[in-house]
Amino acid sequence: MEGTRPAYDAGTGGVEPGDGAGPGDGAGPGRGGGARPGRASARLTPLGSGALLWATLALPAVTADRLGMNEPRPLWQQLAGLGILAVAVALSRRQPLAAFALTAGLGLAAAPALFSVSYGPALGVFALLLGLRAQRARPAVAGFVGAGVVGTVRIVLVGVDPVPEWLVLTGTLLFGCVFPWLGGRYWRQSRALAEAGWLRAARLEDEQRHAEERARLRERARIAQDMHDSLGHELSLLALRAAALQVAPGLSAGHRVAAADLRVAAADATDHLHRIIGVLREVSVHDEPAPLAPAGESVEELVARAAESGLPVRWEPQDTTTPAPASGGVAERLLHRVVREALTNAARHAPGAPVVVAVTGQAHGTTVTVSNGRATEAGSPSSGGSGLLGLRAAVASVGGDFGAGPHGEGFRVRAYVPAQQTSAPAPAAVTSEPFTRARRRVALGLGAAAGGGVVLVGSAFGWYAYTETHSVLSPADYAGLRLGTPYHEVVPVLPDRAIHDPPSERAPEPPKGADCRYYRSSGDLLVSVDHFRLCFDDDGNLVAKDVVPRAGPSGEGLRQNGRHEQQERQERQEQYEPHE
């Protein structure tokens, strides 16, 4: 995993070429000279990408002016716009909010509604870079709100039809700014999540390595504990048998000396084993697993074997009405280990003392008690072993209770081991909360923006339908109007609204000094219709009424010269005028 991690650094949002120093920045012979070409190429990379970005964004501005898709502008304004785009590109890497603000100001200067063919693509690109490179969202939201406020003020001051222009401004902010910004933030979060995934994989790899090391140490401690319990117990029984052989009647003096030497050697071997196990085993009451290897015999068989070896031990079986621990289970193995350790300690430290092993079954577990009386012979000195500590940790690890200490004239060991229920281990839950929260934030942002877009488009279409249907002057009412009629007599037949974006380019020259108003001849939506123009003089009298033909293929052919255009208007006028 080390060689496949991503190259960008954590928490910085990615290290871009040329942002940092190369590896050859240090002083020393042979280092500086070899590093300069790499650093120069790293600096050329953002310069070249910036130049390419500026050329791409400048192309729509130049093309739109050449094709006449914008209002005619002086050359100095076009060059100033290209210069501002160059400054915005230079700032977009370090200060993306400033780059977006410059582009938004350029768009507002070109059109109060912010939308323009020349700078609309640049606005969307810098909004995308703002979401990709800016860590905080509040400055970007403040920039969007500021652009909306400035645009609204400009529409109120210099706008022709404020409501449609404000809808265009809102739509441009939403679809041309907010949506690209959200796309950039989603891209940034995807990179951050990918980086976090690699870091998490590396951390899990380290944790797995440490877990394997801990498992090896635990296995080593377990083997040491089993050696301590098993071999120590066998050596104690061997010493006990040698002691019994030493006092057996009819044995020669030489054989008695040999038996005594055997008993001492077994005791010494037990002490050596304990010291060696102490080196291999690190005692921890919080990390001591129960033995996994089966004991190979039941507790009753263990007691019988100890009695056969000469240990004065008595077995007191458990109540037959309660179920015994499952054979080979954790509880049965742990009880065997407790009894074995207690018998070993009794044989070593209290030789000749009577030992009683009692097992009591309960509803939810089993209690074993091993007690011995006063020693009748000198025992081996205690070396402060770890056998009882290991038993306490093992019993506690399964939720049991362990106690050991003086009892009367002797010593008693008591352990309660609860019944163990075997069940399949539950699969480890994968922690994906950070990824879920990130996806939820992105989904909520996109959903809110999409919902706002739907509401905006619906509102815009509703306003369009309202204005178009409430600015219709019926052909009959138009035909009934006579030149010279005062305005107050014309008002009853006029619709609620006049058209704010009239087709003046298709209309004839209005009378000098007249106030002309345009109305639609039909309420059809999304199609071009004929328009009526009514012109009033300063006294409020109707001085001109004209029919402006609809736009379309037929009208376009007739407008190739002035005579055909006038002929078209005349035919339309005769169509709507009454025949006498």
PDB file of N, CA and C in Angstrom, residues 27 84 121 179 189 227 233 244 257 278 307 359-360 401 448 465-466 474 495 561 579:
ATOM      1  N   ALA A  27      21.274  22.949  -0.412  1.00  0.00           N
ATOM      2  CA  ALA A  27      22.585  23.385  -0.886  1.00  0.00           C
ATOM      3  C   ALA A  27      23.509  22.203  -0.956  1.00  0.00           C
ATOM      4  N   ILE A  84      -9.219  41.739 -18.261  1.00  0.00           N
ATOM      5  CA  ILE A  84      -9.797  41.323 -16.976  1.00  0.00           C
ATOM      6  C   ILE A  84      -9.862  39.800 -16.899  1.00  0.00           C
ATOM      7  N   PRO A 121     -19.646  31.695 -20.393  1.00  0.00           N
ATOM      8  CA  PRO A 121     -18.800  30.514 -20.159  1.00  0.00           C
ATOM      9  C   PRO A 121     -17.708  30.758 -19.122  1.00  0.00           C
ATOM     10  N   PHE A 179     -24.741  25.884  -9.761  1.00  0.00           N
ATOM     11  CA  PHE A 179     -24.572  24.498 -10.207  1.00  0.00           C
ATOM     12  C   PHE A 179     -23.107  24.162 -10.492  1.00  0.00           C
ATOM     13  N   GLN A 189     -14.707  17.079  -2.856  1.00  0.00           N
ATOM     14  CA  GLN A 189     -15.020  16.093  -1.823  1.00  0.00           C
ATOM     15  C   GLN A 189     -14.703  14.685  -2.289  1.00  0.00           C
ATOM     16  N   MET A 227       2.808 -24.507  29.321  1.00  0.00           N
ATOM     17  CA  MET A 227       4.000 -25.223  29.767  1.00  0.00           C
ATOM     18  C   MET A 227       4.148 -25.134  31.283  1.00  0.00           C
ATOM     19  N   HIS A 233       2.900 -29.138  36.764  1.00  0.00           N
ATOM     20  CA  HIS A 233       2.081 -30.118  37.474  1.00  0.00           C
ATOM     21  C   HIS A 233       2.717 -31.498  37.418  1.00  0.00           C
ATOM     22  N   ALA A 244       7.416 -40.191  48.168  1.00  0.00           N
ATOM     23  CA  ALA A 244       6.770 -41.400  48.668  1.00  0.00           C
ATOM     24  C   ALA A 244       7.712 -42.592  48.580  1.00  0.00           C
ATOM     25  N   VAL A 257      18.670 -42.501  49.164  1.00  0.00           N
ATOM     26  CA  VAL A 257      19.415 -41.306  48.765  1.00  0.00           C
ATOM     27  C   VAL A 257      19.090 -40.936  47.311  1.00  0.00           C
ATOM     28  N   GLY A 278       8.884 -17.351  33.033  1.00  0.00           N
ATOM     29  CA  GLY A 278       8.797 -15.928  33.347  1.00  0.00           C
ATOM     30  C   GLY A 278       9.468 -15.058  32.302  1.00  0.00           C
ATOM     31  N   ALA A 307      -4.156 -38.429  42.992  1.00  0.00           N
ATOM     32  CA  ALA A 307      -4.244 -39.339  44.143  1.00  0.00           C
ATOM     33  C   ALA A 307      -3.389 -40.572  43.920  1.00  0.00           C
ATOM     34  N   VAL A 359     -16.649 -29.505  43.644  1.00  0.00           N
ATOM     35  CA  VAL A 359     -17.250 -28.862  42.480  1.00  0.00           C
ATOM     36  C   VAL A 359     -18.740 -28.725  42.740  1.00  0.00           C
ATOM     37  N   THR A 360     -19.256 -27.502  42.601  1.00  0.00           N
ATOM     38  CA  THR A 360     -20.667 -27.222  42.845  1.00  0.00           C
ATOM     39  C   THR A 360     -21.282 -26.637  41.586  1.00  0.00           C
ATOM     40  N   ASP A 401     -15.427 -15.317  38.588  1.00  0.00           N
ATOM     41  CA  ASP A 401     -14.904 -14.746  39.827  1.00  0.00           C
ATOM     42  C   ASP A 401     -13.844 -15.694  40.370  1.00  0.00           C
ATOM     43  N   ALA A 448     -31.299  20.738  -3.418  1.00  0.00           N
ATOM     44  CA  ALA A 448     -31.807  22.095  -3.176  1.00  0.00           C
ATOM     45  C   ALA A 448     -31.631  22.976  -4.410  1.00  0.00           C
ATOM     46  N   ALA A 465     -46.071  33.648 -19.474  1.00  0.00           N
ATOM     47  CA  ALA A 465     -47.447  33.420 -19.928  1.00  0.00           C
ATOM     48  C   ALA A 465     -48.365  34.567 -19.496  1.00  0.00           C
ATOM     49  N   TYR A 466     -48.142  35.088 -18.308  1.00  0.00           N
ATOM     50  CA  TYR A 466     -48.997  36.185 -17.824  1.00  0.00           C
ATOM     51  C   TYR A 466     -48.798  37.440 -18.665  1.00  0.00           C
ATOM     52  N   SER A 474     -57.239  42.569 -29.272  1.00  0.00           N
ATOM     53  CA  SER A 474     -57.937  41.732 -30.247  1.00  0.00           C
ATOM     54  C   SER A 474     -58.002  42.442 -31.594  1.00  0.00           C
ATOM     55  N   PRO A 495     -55.414  46.372 -23.567  1.00  0.00           N
ATOM     56  CA  PRO A 495     -55.147  45.359 -22.528  1.00  0.00           C
ATOM     57  C   PRO A 495     -54.442  45.977 -21.321  1.00  0.00           C
ATOM     58  N   ASN A 561     -35.806  43.695 -48.996  1.00  0.00           N
ATOM     59  CA  ASN A 561     -35.663  45.096 -49.395  1.00  0.00           C
ATOM     60  C   ASN A 561     -36.830  45.872 -48.826  1.00  0.00           C
ATOM     61  N   HIS A 579     -63.629  46.123 -44.030  1.00  0.00           N
ATOM     62  CA  HIS A 579     -63.892  46.359 -45.447  1.00  0.00           C
ATOM     63  C   HIS A 579     -65.188  47.144 -45.574  1.00  0.00           C
TER      64      HIS A 579
END
